[in-house]
């Protein structure tokens, strides 16, 4: 930093005084700063350095790569057994108990047999424990992803010839031998899980590829309002899809756009076929679960662990259905045979990948976004750091590896994560405890759920949607806090629910982008005034007691200036200052042309005609008198301008040139280094060899004083243009 008026090497590259220092009455000499010289690294050297860094192999680098890919190797050796084991065991046990009925229930939402939901929760819990960086999130079945998978499964089933739900041959879970008519090679259940595992495998590959490309940062572009609106819209679709189970109706899932409306129309058309046994059971389960869930939420601070009312209801409903013979006597739909143990692994159907590739991409984005959002939220709350790219790997392999064991897509789930946190979870080890609980069910207990009614599973799904549906009560508050965020939420929710679930996410992203873009398009131009004798300049329309500077108009545009808003910037500046230099130039040309025409008429007519011509000229000229302005200089405060592109630099050059032709000087003040570099690269500064002086200052006060001193040096000039 140099003293006032002293030489500053490199400072003249951006800002300096234009008068000779020895002049007695020269203009104000502004404050200057000396810029550091930056050496630009040769791109070849930079690329070579990065390649050498990435390709060099050493024992330290290999160890770091292994530890980075398997985070469990970092935290497990430092595990504090006495302090952490009780919390991890307790949280893992509670989450495992809750997962049993939820895994069976959400299997129906994904269009699969109950056993596959248990497989999915089991394998994902183990894999995330090994690869995940979040200590608290619970990875497993998530309702929105189950809905997306179920939509793809139903579509592919219809294309393969499975129009309606037929009896499922649970004994034949692998590929069948085909039939003589050339039909599908396996039964409906087998083909459904084949589609589900193919979607899951493809989504996992997408997620791992995104991790390899280090694109974990994309999660920041999915705002909370967007994800919340998407989840709420999907929840409405989930609720609608489960109503048929509450009523005991056998209806195919509606496909295509507007599936929610189509489903409700179909439900009302088939109300007469309602199964009274299923309806009564659903009402009883709702009457039990809704208030007990509220009790859990109300007393969660006092309870060491939430009471597993869902499991109690499942046990009671299964016993009632078994001994009451609901399936045989009343035709109630039940879960059916759930085998024990594991099936041999099988490859996904490679021929189905082209059919599901687009759907898998949207599923991959949703799964990753939910997982990273939750992991970062709880990491921030508990004071540790998660790696978004490693989370991408973790959730990707939670989909790829289990897909070989007939599992469908997984991600983090908010409800189970909150339970996990509230029950004392300390590390990812709780995931292994959860897996042990599910393993016990898979090996021993699962056949006991044969008589469990599907309507009970639908009730469990509906009760777990309470959190998302309660978001509707927050809409007035969201609208008061931020209307743009509320608009994004409403549009995303409505599109996801009423048109198409996957389209809702895309529309939400587009609306968010347009809202951000719109903020730069609707930026207000502010005229600034000075607060007393302080070097503080603020909006004249917002604060009282601000003083304008004689002969100098100070202007602020609170947005970057780039190709999309550069014309709006100029219009806002001209409108705020009341002087459009382009229109003024055109007006002067028209006035000059008219004056010359009047002179020619006066010269040709002479005498009385000449006198009349002069009177007419005077009268006509008064119509084109220029607007009177009270400034000779304009200072543009660039402090809110985060960046300039080529169009932005050109816009500033045009403003400078056009105002200069009308006798008005334009100065820039408080530019950040990025803007200064853009101005330099864009040749904003005039050629010094032509005697022109630069017009960029570090403070508004310097620019104002310089403009006023320059005006006084030139004498009292006419300020009209």
XYZ file of C-alpha atoms in Angstrom:
721
model
C 0.000 0.000 0.000
C 1.446 3.351 -0.983
C 0.906 6.797 0.485
C -1.405 9.300 -1.170
C 0.131 10.668 -4.302
C 3.201 8.428 -4.094
C 4.224 6.168 -6.941
C 2.755 2.670 -6.880
C 4.281 0.139 -9.185
C 1.621 -1.974 -10.964
C -1.129 0.183 -9.437
C -1.277 2.311 -12.559
C -2.418 -0.819 -14.328
C -5.829 -0.183 -12.798
C -6.021 3.175 -11.031
C -3.957 6.367 -10.875
C -4.189 10.157 -10.838
C -4.200 11.997 -14.117
C -2.752 15.372 -13.149
C 0.893 16.336 -12.744
C 1.825 16.121 -9.078
C 3.544 19.480 -9.267
C 0.441 21.334 -10.439
C -0.863 23.799 -7.897
C -4.550 23.304 -8.629
C -4.623 19.801 -10.086
C -7.433 17.344 -9.650
C -7.841 15.213 -6.555
C -5.225 12.464 -6.374
C -6.991 9.220 -5.453
C -5.846 6.529 -3.065
C -4.009 3.722 -4.826
C -2.961 0.157 -4.004
C -0.053 -1.777 -5.374
C -1.090 -5.014 -6.999
C 0.993 -8.133 -6.680
C 2.342 -9.566 -9.878
C 0.929 -12.990 -10.638
C 2.890 -15.362 -12.763
C 0.656 -17.393 -15.031
C 1.636 -21.042 -14.948
C 2.065 -22.662 -18.318
C -0.861 -24.988 -18.978
C 1.454 -27.728 -20.158
C 3.387 -27.581 -16.912
C 0.142 -27.590 -14.916
C -1.244 -30.600 -16.775
C 2.072 -32.424 -16.469
C 2.157 -31.723 -12.748
C -1.383 -33.037 -12.236
C -0.710 -36.174 -14.293
C 2.470 -36.833 -12.357
C 0.618 -36.325 -9.094
C -2.218 -38.681 -10.058
C -0.118 -41.367 -11.743
C 2.743 -41.574 -9.295
C 2.600 -44.808 -7.325
C 4.071 -45.120 -3.858
C 3.322 -47.023 -0.691
C 2.028 -43.871 1.010
C -0.264 -43.076 -1.903
C -1.554 -46.653 -2.089
C -2.256 -46.625 1.643
C -4.086 -43.297 1.369
C -6.189 -44.595 -1.513
C -7.194 -47.740 0.392
C -7.988 -45.819 3.570
C -9.943 -43.263 1.575
C -12.015 -45.901 -0.188
C -12.671 -47.905 2.998
C -13.260 -45.307 5.748
C -13.917 -48.099 8.252
C -10.154 -48.733 8.304
C -9.684 -45.206 9.670
C -12.286 -45.048 12.425
C -12.475 -48.684 13.561
C -8.918 -48.822 15.048
C -9.798 -45.706 17.065
C -13.150 -47.067 18.205
C -13.843 -46.228 21.867
C -15.444 -49.463 22.958
C -16.582 -48.468 26.449
C -18.040 -45.118 25.403
C -19.626 -45.968 22.067
C -20.655 -49.625 21.990
C -23.867 -49.235 24.021
C -25.197 -46.410 21.830
C -24.330 -48.228 18.606
C -25.924 -51.501 19.728
C -29.044 -49.751 21.000
C -29.560 -47.658 17.862
C -28.797 -50.575 15.531
C -31.240 -52.829 17.370
C -34.080 -50.277 17.305
C -33.563 -49.407 13.626
C -33.425 -53.108 12.744
C -36.736 -53.760 14.500
C -38.348 -50.819 12.678
C -36.905 -51.945 9.361
C -38.551 -55.358 9.445
C -42.144 -54.201 8.855
C -41.039 -51.241 6.702
C -38.892 -53.414 4.429
C -41.809 -55.759 3.851
C -44.198 -52.846 3.283
C -42.029 -50.866 0.866
C -41.427 -53.994 -1.206
C -45.029 -53.663 -2.372
C -44.373 -50.046 -3.356
C -41.452 -51.186 -5.511
C -43.587 -53.929 -7.086
C -41.603 -56.758 -5.424
C -42.177 -59.683 -3.073
C -41.581 -58.946 0.651
C -38.391 -61.029 0.866
C -36.573 -58.671 -1.507
C -37.146 -55.701 0.773
C -35.460 -57.572 3.619
C -32.551 -58.468 1.336
C -32.175 -54.833 0.316
C -32.043 -53.465 3.859
C -29.630 -56.213 4.963
C -27.007 -55.776 2.242
C -27.136 -51.968 2.139
C -26.578 -51.731 5.912
C -23.388 -53.803 5.672
C -21.939 -52.093 2.592
C -22.523 -48.562 3.871
C -20.832 -49.462 7.154
C -17.696 -50.336 5.162
C -17.735 -47.452 2.665
C -19.768 -44.599 4.172
C -18.361 -41.498 5.867
C -21.470 -40.446 7.810
C -21.779 -41.823 11.314
C -25.505 -41.294 11.671
C -27.469 -41.810 8.450
C -29.412 -45.023 7.970
C -29.128 -46.379 4.428
C -31.821 -48.714 3.220
C -35.291 -48.588 1.737
C -36.599 -45.107 0.939
C -40.188 -44.531 -0.146
C -39.544 -42.140 -3.037
C -37.002 -44.457 -4.653
C -39.301 -47.437 -4.155
C -42.012 -45.510 -5.979
C -39.672 -44.688 -8.884
C -38.499 -48.291 -9.118
C -42.070 -49.559 -8.913
C -43.157 -47.335 -11.800
C -40.393 -48.745 -14.011
C -41.179 -52.313 -12.934
C -44.880 -51.961 -13.724
C -44.129 -50.413 -17.100
C -41.759 -53.200 -18.090
C -44.167 -55.848 -16.793
C -46.897 -54.433 -19.011
C -44.550 -54.391 -22.011
C -43.611 -58.029 -21.322
C -47.254 -59.117 -21.225
C -47.952 -59.117 -17.466
C -50.989 -56.851 -17.553
C -52.494 -57.703 -14.168
C -51.196 -59.161 -10.959
C -51.477 -62.899 -11.233
C -50.786 -65.462 -8.575
C -47.146 -65.365 -7.680
C -45.194 -68.597 -7.675
C -42.988 -67.854 -4.664
C -41.323 -71.217 -4.965
C -39.899 -70.209 -8.329
C -37.845 -67.150 -7.502
C -35.117 -67.816 -10.031
C -35.388 -67.941 -13.788
C -37.915 -70.411 -15.081
C -37.579 -72.742 -18.016
C -39.956 -70.835 -20.268
C -43.023 -72.243 -21.954
C -43.874 -73.806 -25.251
C -45.771 -70.798 -26.514
C -42.713 -68.606 -26.500
C -43.946 -66.410 -23.644
C -41.785 -64.813 -20.960
C -39.013 -66.972 -19.585
C -40.074 -66.576 -15.939
C -43.153 -65.771 -13.875
C -44.310 -62.297 -12.889
C -42.453 -62.161 -9.574
C -39.213 -63.305 -11.170
C -39.461 -60.795 -14.019
C -40.343 -57.964 -11.628
C -37.202 -58.446 -9.546
C -35.165 -58.836 -12.727
C -36.303 -55.372 -13.809
C -35.759 -53.975 -10.314
C -32.207 -55.305 -10.044
C -31.331 -54.043 -13.532
C -32.531 -50.540 -12.645
C -30.604 -50.726 -9.379
C -27.412 -51.912 -11.055
C -27.597 -49.168 -13.704
C -28.277 -46.463 -11.112
C -25.324 -47.674 -9.044
C -23.031 -47.547 -12.079
C -24.120 -43.950 -12.710
C -23.349 -43.035 -9.108
C -19.906 -44.641 -9.138
C -19.067 -42.925 -12.445
C -20.083 -39.589 -10.940
C -17.824 -40.351 -8.013
C -14.917 -41.111 -10.364
C -15.553 -37.822 -12.164
C -15.550 -36.008 -8.808
C -18.957 -34.430 -9.344
C -20.099 -34.666 -5.744
C -20.419 -30.884 -5.739
C -23.608 -31.131 -7.810
C -25.524 -31.700 -4.588
C -25.278 -27.970 -3.829
C -27.474 -27.230 -6.857
C -30.366 -29.223 -5.365
C -31.818 -26.802 -2.843
C -33.720 -27.818 0.277
C -36.949 -26.370 -1.108
C -36.509 -28.380 -4.323
C -35.853 -31.689 -2.526
C -38.648 -31.048 -0.034
C -41.142 -30.239 -2.792
C -40.087 -33.313 -4.759
C -40.414 -35.588 -1.714
C -43.834 -34.149 -0.858
C -45.128 -34.571 -4.410
C -43.811 -38.123 -4.522
C -45.442 -38.767 -1.139
C -48.832 -37.825 -2.583
C -48.258 -40.336 -5.372
C -47.208 -42.983 -2.842
C -50.299 -42.316 -0.736
C -52.502 -42.654 -3.795
C -50.858 -45.906 -4.837
C -51.536 -47.464 -1.420
C -55.229 -46.616 -1.178
C -56.136 -49.670 -3.294
C -54.521 -51.908 -0.673
C -56.475 -50.172 2.105
C -59.687 -50.969 0.232
C -58.612 -54.441 -0.909
C -58.939 -53.573 -4.598
C -56.966 -55.243 -7.381
C -56.105 -52.406 -9.736
C -53.117 -52.086 -12.087
C -50.822 -49.168 -11.361
C -51.546 -46.204 -13.645
C -48.722 -45.407 -16.051
C -47.695 -42.236 -17.855
C -48.356 -38.620 -17.027
C -51.135 -37.782 -14.602
C -50.974 -41.182 -12.913
C -52.218 -39.721 -9.623
C -55.430 -38.410 -11.207
C -55.896 -41.619 -13.202
C -55.519 -43.684 -10.020
C -58.123 -41.690 -8.107
C -60.556 -41.957 -11.022
C -60.036 -45.716 -11.102
C -60.500 -45.947 -7.313
C -63.831 -44.126 -7.402
C -65.004 -46.277 -10.299
C -64.261 -49.484 -8.351
C -65.397 -48.484 -4.854
C -68.199 -51.025 -5.055
C -65.659 -53.863 -5.046
C -64.109 -52.831 -1.708
C -63.111 -55.735 0.545
C -64.756 -54.989 3.899
C -62.266 -57.123 5.823
C -59.330 -55.127 4.459
C -61.147 -51.836 5.012
C -61.951 -52.623 8.652
C -58.407 -53.848 9.298
C -56.975 -50.684 7.729
C -59.163 -48.421 9.865
C -58.217 -50.262 13.048
C -54.493 -50.116 12.251
C -54.715 -46.407 11.388
C -56.588 -45.746 14.634
C -53.742 -47.417 16.534
C -50.663 -46.223 14.654
C -51.502 -42.539 14.088
C -51.917 -41.578 17.780
C -49.074 -43.833 18.927
C -46.752 -42.229 16.365
C -47.772 -38.836 17.724
C -46.991 -40.039 21.241
C -43.543 -41.169 20.115
C -42.888 -37.771 18.552
C -44.197 -35.830 21.539
C -42.223 -37.735 24.149
C -39.104 -38.480 22.094
C -37.029 -36.281 24.417
C -38.014 -38.415 27.414
C -37.896 -41.809 25.694
C -34.499 -43.438 25.336
C -35.808 -45.177 22.213
C -39.057 -44.924 20.253
C -41.561 -47.631 21.039
C -41.844 -49.971 17.991
C -45.628 -49.798 17.677
C -45.373 -50.785 14.012
C -43.870 -54.134 14.963
C -46.567 -54.687 17.596
C -49.286 -53.944 15.040
C -47.676 -56.298 12.497
C -47.516 -59.110 15.052
C -51.091 -58.573 16.221
C -52.452 -58.259 12.670
C -50.596 -61.389 11.545
C -52.013 -63.416 14.450
C -55.533 -62.092 13.828
C -55.317 -62.891 10.111
C -53.896 -66.366 10.745
C -56.412 -67.494 13.343
C -59.305 -65.605 11.756
C -58.616 -67.160 8.332
C -58.991 -63.769 6.653
C -57.544 -64.992 3.353
C -59.790 -68.061 3.083
C -62.979 -66.607 4.582
C -62.939 -63.013 3.307
C -60.566 -63.057 0.336
C -58.095 -60.699 2.003
C -54.735 -60.347 0.256
C -51.784 -61.458 2.396
C -48.008 -61.256 2.084
C -47.735 -64.925 1.215
C -44.827 -67.295 1.702
C -41.567 -65.569 2.624
C -38.705 -68.049 2.308
C -35.749 -68.199 4.653
C -32.094 -67.931 3.720
C -30.538 -66.404 0.625
C -30.835 -67.104 -3.053
C -27.783 -67.631 -5.266
C -26.569 -64.445 -6.987
C -27.586 -63.707 -10.557
C -26.530 -61.112 -13.109
C -28.792 -58.231 -14.117
C -30.578 -58.479 -17.452
C -28.215 -56.707 -19.848
C -30.910 -56.508 -22.528
C -33.104 -54.414 -20.218
C -30.473 -51.733 -19.570
C -31.340 -49.625 -22.677
C -34.994 -49.635 -21.591
C -34.289 -48.396 -18.061
C -31.178 -46.265 -18.577
C -32.999 -42.914 -18.447
C -35.102 -43.913 -15.435
C -32.005 -45.178 -13.637
C -30.264 -41.832 -14.107
C -33.027 -39.883 -12.363
C -33.118 -42.526 -9.609
C -29.331 -42.202 -9.200
C -29.557 -38.422 -8.863
C -32.385 -38.580 -6.315
C -30.670 -41.276 -4.246
C -27.374 -39.429 -4.176
C -28.967 -36.044 -3.427
C -30.972 -37.393 -0.488
C -27.975 -39.278 0.923
C -25.512 -36.386 0.675
C -28.024 -33.843 2.005
C -28.757 -35.938 5.092
C -25.124 -36.888 5.695
C -23.961 -33.266 5.512
C -26.823 -32.112 7.723
C -26.017 -34.553 10.528
C -22.256 -34.135 10.126
C -22.635 -30.394 10.601
C -24.865 -30.959 13.607
C -22.365 -33.269 15.321
C -19.150 -31.563 14.248
C -17.455 -33.860 11.765
C -16.860 -33.878 8.002
C -18.231 -36.119 5.261
C -16.831 -36.559 1.763
C -19.535 -36.107 -0.921
C -17.537 -38.043 -3.511
C -16.974 -40.946 -1.125
C -20.694 -40.865 -0.324
C -21.269 -41.212 -4.063
C -19.075 -44.310 -4.089
C -20.768 -45.705 -0.990
C -24.337 -45.324 -2.226
C -23.267 -46.519 -5.683
C -21.863 -49.780 -4.350
C -24.886 -50.087 -2.042
C -26.795 -50.447 -5.310
C -24.335 -52.336 -7.532
C -23.354 -55.191 -5.221
C -26.821 -55.947 -3.747
C -28.323 -55.932 -7.262
C -26.659 -59.328 -7.783
C -28.630 -60.615 -4.773
C -32.076 -59.479 -5.983
C -32.164 -56.127 -4.186
C -33.565 -52.820 -5.381
C -32.415 -49.207 -5.077
C -31.484 -47.721 -1.703
C -30.512 -44.391 -0.204
C -30.512 -42.666 3.167
C -33.926 -42.227 4.815
C -34.718 -39.301 7.100
C -37.093 -41.054 9.496
C -34.784 -43.954 10.317
C -31.799 -41.583 10.480
C -33.574 -39.476 13.106
C -34.348 -42.637 15.080
C -30.740 -43.752 14.768
C -29.442 -40.424 16.034
C -31.929 -40.139 18.899
C -31.104 -43.617 20.229
C -27.422 -42.856 20.805
C -25.701 -43.821 17.557
C -21.981 -43.009 17.611
C -20.490 -44.672 14.516
C -21.336 -46.691 11.426
C -21.014 -49.855 13.535
C -24.720 -49.552 14.345
C -25.363 -50.558 10.713
C -23.823 -53.980 11.398
C -26.154 -54.444 14.391
C -29.106 -53.579 12.157
C -27.883 -56.138 9.611
C -27.689 -58.812 12.346
C -31.333 -58.154 13.289
C -32.392 -58.490 9.654
C -30.248 -61.622 9.273
C -32.127 -63.219 12.174
C -35.421 -62.423 10.463
C -34.203 -63.755 7.107
C -32.947 -67.039 8.553
C -35.646 -67.809 11.117
C -38.622 -65.469 11.467
C -39.659 -64.471 7.931
C -42.041 -67.442 7.263
C -44.148 -66.326 10.232
C -45.313 -63.273 8.251
C -47.229 -65.405 5.725
C -50.689 -64.274 6.920
C -49.799 -60.578 7.220
C -52.388 -58.593 5.244
C -51.154 -56.217 2.576
C -53.499 -53.516 3.832
C -51.506 -53.486 7.084
C -48.329 -52.881 5.105
C -50.067 -50.044 3.233
C -51.054 -48.479 6.570
C -47.422 -48.588 7.710
C -46.377 -46.762 4.519
C -49.071 -44.106 4.951
C -48.192 -43.471 8.578
C -44.546 -42.981 7.649
C -45.580 -40.313 5.106
C -46.843 -38.008 7.853
C -43.662 -35.946 7.917
C -43.721 -35.192 4.210
C -47.446 -34.443 4.141
C -47.146 -32.065 7.107
C -44.959 -29.871 4.887
C -48.196 -28.423 3.489
C -48.754 -26.667 6.814
C -45.415 -24.883 6.377
C -46.346 -23.309 3.036
C -47.671 -20.001 4.531
C -44.502 -19.614 6.592
C -42.317 -20.448 3.577
C -44.192 -17.841 1.533
C -43.588 -15.175 4.174
C -39.896 -16.004 4.511
C -38.985 -16.337 0.829
C -41.475 -16.316 -2.020
C -39.008 -17.681 -4.559
C -38.234 -20.744 -2.432
C -41.949 -21.237 -1.807
C -42.599 -21.026 -5.553
C -39.911 -23.636 -6.260
C -41.457 -25.903 -3.629
C -44.987 -25.530 -4.995
C -44.016 -26.010 -8.646
C -41.832 -29.051 -7.907
C -44.472 -30.596 -5.655
C -47.312 -30.039 -8.135
C -45.311 -31.361 -11.089
C -44.124 -34.440 -9.189
C -47.630 -35.275 -7.983
C -49.898 -34.295 -10.856
C -47.766 -34.879 -13.953
C -44.793 -37.192 -13.472
C -42.490 -37.963 -10.569
C -39.205 -37.894 -12.512
C -40.314 -34.836 -14.463
C -40.944 -33.074 -11.156
C -37.258 -33.233 -10.288
C -36.228 -31.886 -13.694
C -38.800 -29.096 -13.571
C -37.679 -28.207 -10.049
C -34.065 -27.872 -11.175
C -35.097 -25.736 -14.146
C -37.340 -23.498 -12.034
C -34.516 -23.054 -9.508
C -32.127 -22.083 -12.308
C -34.623 -19.634 -13.794
C -35.243 -18.110 -10.359
C -31.526 -17.514 -9.887
C -31.320 -16.097 -13.403
C -34.429 -13.990 -12.785
C -32.839 -12.363 -9.768
C -30.121 -10.954 -12.014
C -32.740 -9.884 -14.557
C -34.869 -7.916 -12.101
C -32.123 -6.142 -10.208
C -33.020 -2.586 -9.289
C -30.793 0.341 -10.202
C -30.043 2.403 -7.104
C -29.014 6.052 -6.885
C -26.733 6.551 -3.904
C -26.257 9.375 -1.456
C -23.681 10.057 1.234
C -24.404 9.630 4.948
C -23.167 12.831 6.622
C -19.407 13.220 6.461
C -18.745 9.488 6.473
C -17.549 7.578 3.467
C -20.796 5.628 3.421
C -23.027 5.674 0.355
C -26.464 4.038 0.383
C -29.720 4.014 -1.575
C -31.513 7.361 -1.516
C -34.891 5.647 -1.722
C -34.224 3.426 1.294
C -32.685 5.801 3.846
C -33.425 9.323 5.028
C -30.907 12.107 5.462
C -28.560 11.077 2.652
C -26.884 13.827 0.655
C -26.296 13.896 -3.080
C -22.950 15.084 -4.390
C -22.957 18.283 -6.501
C -22.436 17.505 -10.159
C -21.908 13.771 -9.578
C -24.512 11.006 -9.861
C -23.646 7.780 -8.009
C -25.194 4.578 -9.259
C -25.177 0.951 -8.037
C -26.300 -2.158 -9.919
C -26.575 -5.082 -7.498
C -25.870 -8.006 -9.815
C -23.125 -9.390 -12.047
C -23.062 -7.843 -15.510
C -23.016 -10.547 -18.162
C -24.565 -11.479 -21.487
C -28.050 -12.145 -20.087
C -28.542 -8.789 -18.371
C -26.081 -6.364 -19.996
C -28.856 -4.603 -21.939
C -30.988 -4.434 -18.785
C -28.034 -2.902 -16.947
C -27.771 -0.089 -19.493
C -31.514 0.549 -19.465
C -31.564 0.623 -15.669
C -28.648 3.069 -15.596
C -30.216 5.377 -18.183
C -33.601 5.267 -16.462
C -32.146 5.960 -13.030
C -30.058 8.906 -14.229
C -32.763 10.298 -16.502
C -30.414 10.562 -19.451
C -30.258 8.025 -22.276
C -27.138 8.976 -24.265
C -28.203 6.969 -27.319
C -31.573 8.684 -27.529
C -29.936 12.020 -26.778
C -27.491 11.512 -29.644
C -30.365 10.647 -31.999
C -32.334 13.654 -30.776
C -29.419 15.965 -31.453
C -28.936 14.591 -34.946
C -32.609 15.073 -35.690
C -32.503 18.587 -34.260
C -29.412 19.460 -36.312
C -31.003 18.096 -39.464
C -34.133 20.110 -38.801
C -32.081 23.259 -38.145
C -30.230 22.901 -41.432
C -33.485 22.414 -43.284
C -34.899 25.564 -41.714
C -31.783 27.505 -42.685
C -32.125 26.355 -46.276
C -35.767 27.448 -46.304
C -34.851 30.831 -44.822
C -32.109 31.389 -47.408
C -34.375 30.555 -50.347
C -37.379 32.601 -49.243
C -35.675 35.741 -47.792
C -37.521 38.899 -46.651
C -40.845 38.260 -44.958
C -40.654 34.589 -45.747
C -37.236 34.420 -44.063
C -38.633 36.063 -40.954
C -41.501 33.611 -40.855
C -39.012 30.783 -41.360
C -36.930 31.950 -38.396
C -40.043 32.192 -36.224
C -41.053 28.692 -37.316
C -37.528 27.410 -36.629
C -37.604 28.884 -33.134
C -40.975 27.350 -32.441
C -39.932 23.946 -33.744
C -36.579 23.990 -31.932
C -38.268 24.457 -28.587
C -39.927 21.094 -29.049
C -36.497 19.395 -29.229
C -34.815 21.160 -26.320
C -32.603 18.655 -24.466
C -33.448 17.419 -20.989
C -31.704 19.386 -18.268
C -29.478 17.265 -16.019
C -27.651 18.309 -12.871
C -24.518 16.186 -13.194
C -21.367 16.192 -15.242
C -20.007 12.849 -13.982
C -21.350 9.379 -13.197
C -19.774 7.046 -10.633
C -20.781 3.374 -10.877
C -20.320 1.454 -7.616
C -19.153 -2.009 -8.738
C -18.906 -3.593 -5.280
C -21.965 -5.860 -5.866
C -20.702 -6.873 -9.339
C -19.219 -10.313 -8.672
C -17.989 -10.904 -12.213
C -17.992 -9.564 -15.761
C -17.991 -11.497 -18.980
C -17.113 -10.147 -22.426
C -20.625 -8.762 -22.932
C -20.472 -7.048 -19.537
C -17.140 -5.391 -20.332
C -18.478 -4.255 -23.702
C -21.562 -2.808 -21.992
C -19.354 -0.718 -19.689
C -17.277 0.416 -22.648
C -20.422 1.477 -24.503
C -21.708 3.383 -21.466
C -18.375 5.155 -21.104
C -18.221 6.050 -24.804
C -21.844 7.156 -25.173
C -21.825 9.371 -22.085
C -18.487 10.862 -23.032
C -19.927 11.976 -26.386
C -22.595 13.831 -24.386
C -20.037 15.550 -22.138
C -20.503 13.238 -19.132
C -17.573 11.407 -17.545
C -18.049 7.821 -16.268
C -15.980 6.389 -13.391
C -15.943 2.936 -11.817
C -15.378 2.409 -8.095
C -14.854 -0.464 -5.654
C -14.229 -3.139 -8.275
C -13.053 -6.511 -6.962
C -9.941 -8.119 -8.398
C -11.938 -10.438 -10.668
C -13.734 -7.478 -12.234
C -10.464 -5.549 -12.578
C -8.853 -8.454 -14.391
C -11.876 -8.790 -16.692
C -11.682 -5.082 -17.491
C -7.999 -5.390 -18.218
C -8.421 -8.431 -20.473
C -11.389 -6.810 -22.204
C -9.391 -3.666 -23.100
C -11.691 -1.407 -21.105
C -8.864 0.980 -20.311
C -8.148 3.544 -23.054
C -4.843 3.599 -24.878
C -2.430 5.645 -22.744
C -0.637 6.793 -25.880
C -3.736 8.739 -26.927
C -3.621 10.900 -23.806
C -6.693 9.261 -22.285
C -6.746 8.669 -18.528
C -8.105 5.637 -16.748
C -11.300 5.973 -14.729
C -11.266 3.203 -12.074
C -11.040 3.954 -8.327
C -10.801 1.938 -5.160
C -13.381 3.998 -3.233
C -16.484 5.976 -4.142
C -15.157 9.036 -2.304
C -12.008 9.068 -4.434
C -14.090 8.893 -7.598
C -16.424 11.702 -6.446
C -13.617 14.022 -5.340
C -11.668 13.375 -8.521
C -14.708 14.143 -10.686
C -15.465 17.344 -8.784
C -11.867 18.538 -8.861
C -11.630 17.772 -12.575
C -14.805 19.779 -13.192
C -13.570 22.753 -11.167
C -10.270 22.683 -13.059
C -12.155 22.959 -16.342
C -14.261 25.812 -15.007
C -17.965 26.108 -14.493
C -19.343 24.311 -17.480
C -22.828 23.982 -18.737
C -24.183 20.697 -17.417
C -26.849 20.353 -20.022
C -26.303 17.733 -22.697
